[in-house]
Amino acid sequence: MNNTNTETESLPMPITQKAIHLASQFASQHQHPQKVEQIYINTLAVLVVGDYLKLLGIEIDLDRGDSWNPVTRLFENVADLYIKGLGKIECRPIRRVHQNAENGKQNLSDNPPETCPVPLEAREERIGYIVVEIDEDEKVARLLGFSPTADSGELVLKELHSLDDFLVNLEHFFDAKVDLNQWFLNVFNSDWQPFDAVFNPQPQTSPREIENPISSNLGNWFKNIVETGWQKIEQGKKSLEDAIFPDKNPDFAFRGGGSSRSESPLSGGQTTIRQTFPEADVTRAKLIDLGMRLGRTTVALLVAIAQQSDRTVRVHAQLHPAIGELYLPRNLKLSLISDAGKILDELESTVQQQCISLEFEVEPGESFSIRLAIDDLSITENFMV
Amino acid sequence: MRPHLTMNDKSNPSDRQLLYRELDSLVTQICQESSNPWKRARLLNQLVTKMKNSGSIWSNKDNVPYYEDALQEQWEFFSNNLCEARTGTQYDRDRSNVITWFNNYFKWRLQNCASRVNRENNRRDDREQFYEDGTAIDRIDTLPAEDETHAVECIQLLEEIQSWIETNPDGVLNECIRGRKDITCQVILRSKLSGKDFTTIAAEFGCAYHTIYSFYRKKCQPHLQKFRERLGY
């Protein structure tokens, strides 16, 4: 993955008239020369990276980027591009200025820049950064390379990773998503266990590390599996329910019924999942180690899913203390995040709270994340339907 | 940059053969890779990078302005029809190497663009709009442009936003950073609209840029969002 010692081979992409025309239209909105240039060059960068991804068969959606929002781009220096089902990458442009450019711009440096700045607003919820060198004289945009992070606010060009690394990174992102369609097929990664296994562990079971390499579900990229998956649910539903909802259910209840979210107060009147979410097709739980200083605090993330008649999937996500604890730690945040990085819903545990839960519906093909955050620690679980 | 094989006239024939063999092997691997789209994308990335950096892709000798558009279209055609006939005739390795196949179609595409430009000019000439010296008023040498309504909308939108920030009709933009009455949403939005980054604004006001940024995200952006929704964006 790391190839910082060798320079990467850049990829030239043509700057089309179509792209120039659109970039000019976007920029024409503005009178401040600095802002005109910013919007113009950001738009070009996004378009050429989009052209590149299309070439490789990777689906994008320009309209879901802030760079395509006519209001947001007026205020923020963003060149984000949404990759379907994965998230947003940032396409940071730098200009290549020729020494012998016309109008006698002799004093313009031909020394290519060594770094590429990445402003604050372009560092939010990005899954990676591509630096694009825009050479308008040659009508060529060179994809110089990739960086998975930009925490320092600038990217050192000679330390950029190759585009091959970029694609490997995308694949990892894709693999790290829990594919809920697979759950309907009774296929689970070993991190996601039946409730019984999580709350009544075998003696040798210990909390596992959170950085889990989740097995690949690449077949779903072409969405074939969705079709076959949905048929099998009905056949398997009865036995699945029997296996997953035993009559003597442990006291981990999905509450809330019709409401979109619920916070469970300390209460002895908990009901079983079968009663509160009887239509759940599949339920699984995962232990998550919060690694807090005073002892290792582990919580269990419970996820129950049900297929709706319109093929959307209803999801209950619930957070419980695990093994031997009565209450959740205080100020533990449970957030639902869209694949474009927006927080859609968020709950925070209070004193002596046994569980917090979110309930929502997901369209087929959509991705979402559930984030647990406490103090400086945050752990994100990514899902796709 | 790492040196790459160049395929200009001076290149060594054995280098060229080596490149063709390499490209051919990549094509085989790409077309066999049907189960893992990521692996396929990585191989395709290698193939495209090698071809583009080979110096053998038909260059813009006539300096035509539609060259880049035709080139991008050709790359899309290439990736669509390399292993199966999706939008045209599938590549046949027995007939030519992959670069020749690319270039043949590309030259045809360039000719096609040239006739589109000619047709458009003939159409314009028919309307007999000429300058006094006899030249046509709106002859083009690029592909016909798309309509400009989008640009007009963008300009109107900017005017509405500017007027909203300056008049601050419901007073919401008076919200300020605690203890800093001079740093209001109105001031920050005005600065951002002029293209200033958060670091510059922070320096101007002598305030930590994280404070400014977090204030923008938490306080100013929601107002902007509401205004945006009212406008229908």
Coordinates of C-alpha atoms in Angstrom, one line a residue, chain A residues 253 255 266-272 354:
Chain A
A253 CA -35.4 -5.4 23.8
R255 CA -38.4 -0.9 21.7
L266 CA -34.3 2.4 33.2
S267 CA -37.3 0.1 33.4
G268 CA -38.2 -3.4 34.4
G269 CA -40.9 -3.6 31.8
Q270 CA -38.7 -4.6 28.8
T271 CA -40.4 -6.7 26.2
T272 CA -38.8 -9.2 23.8
Q354 CA -29.7 0.5 29.7

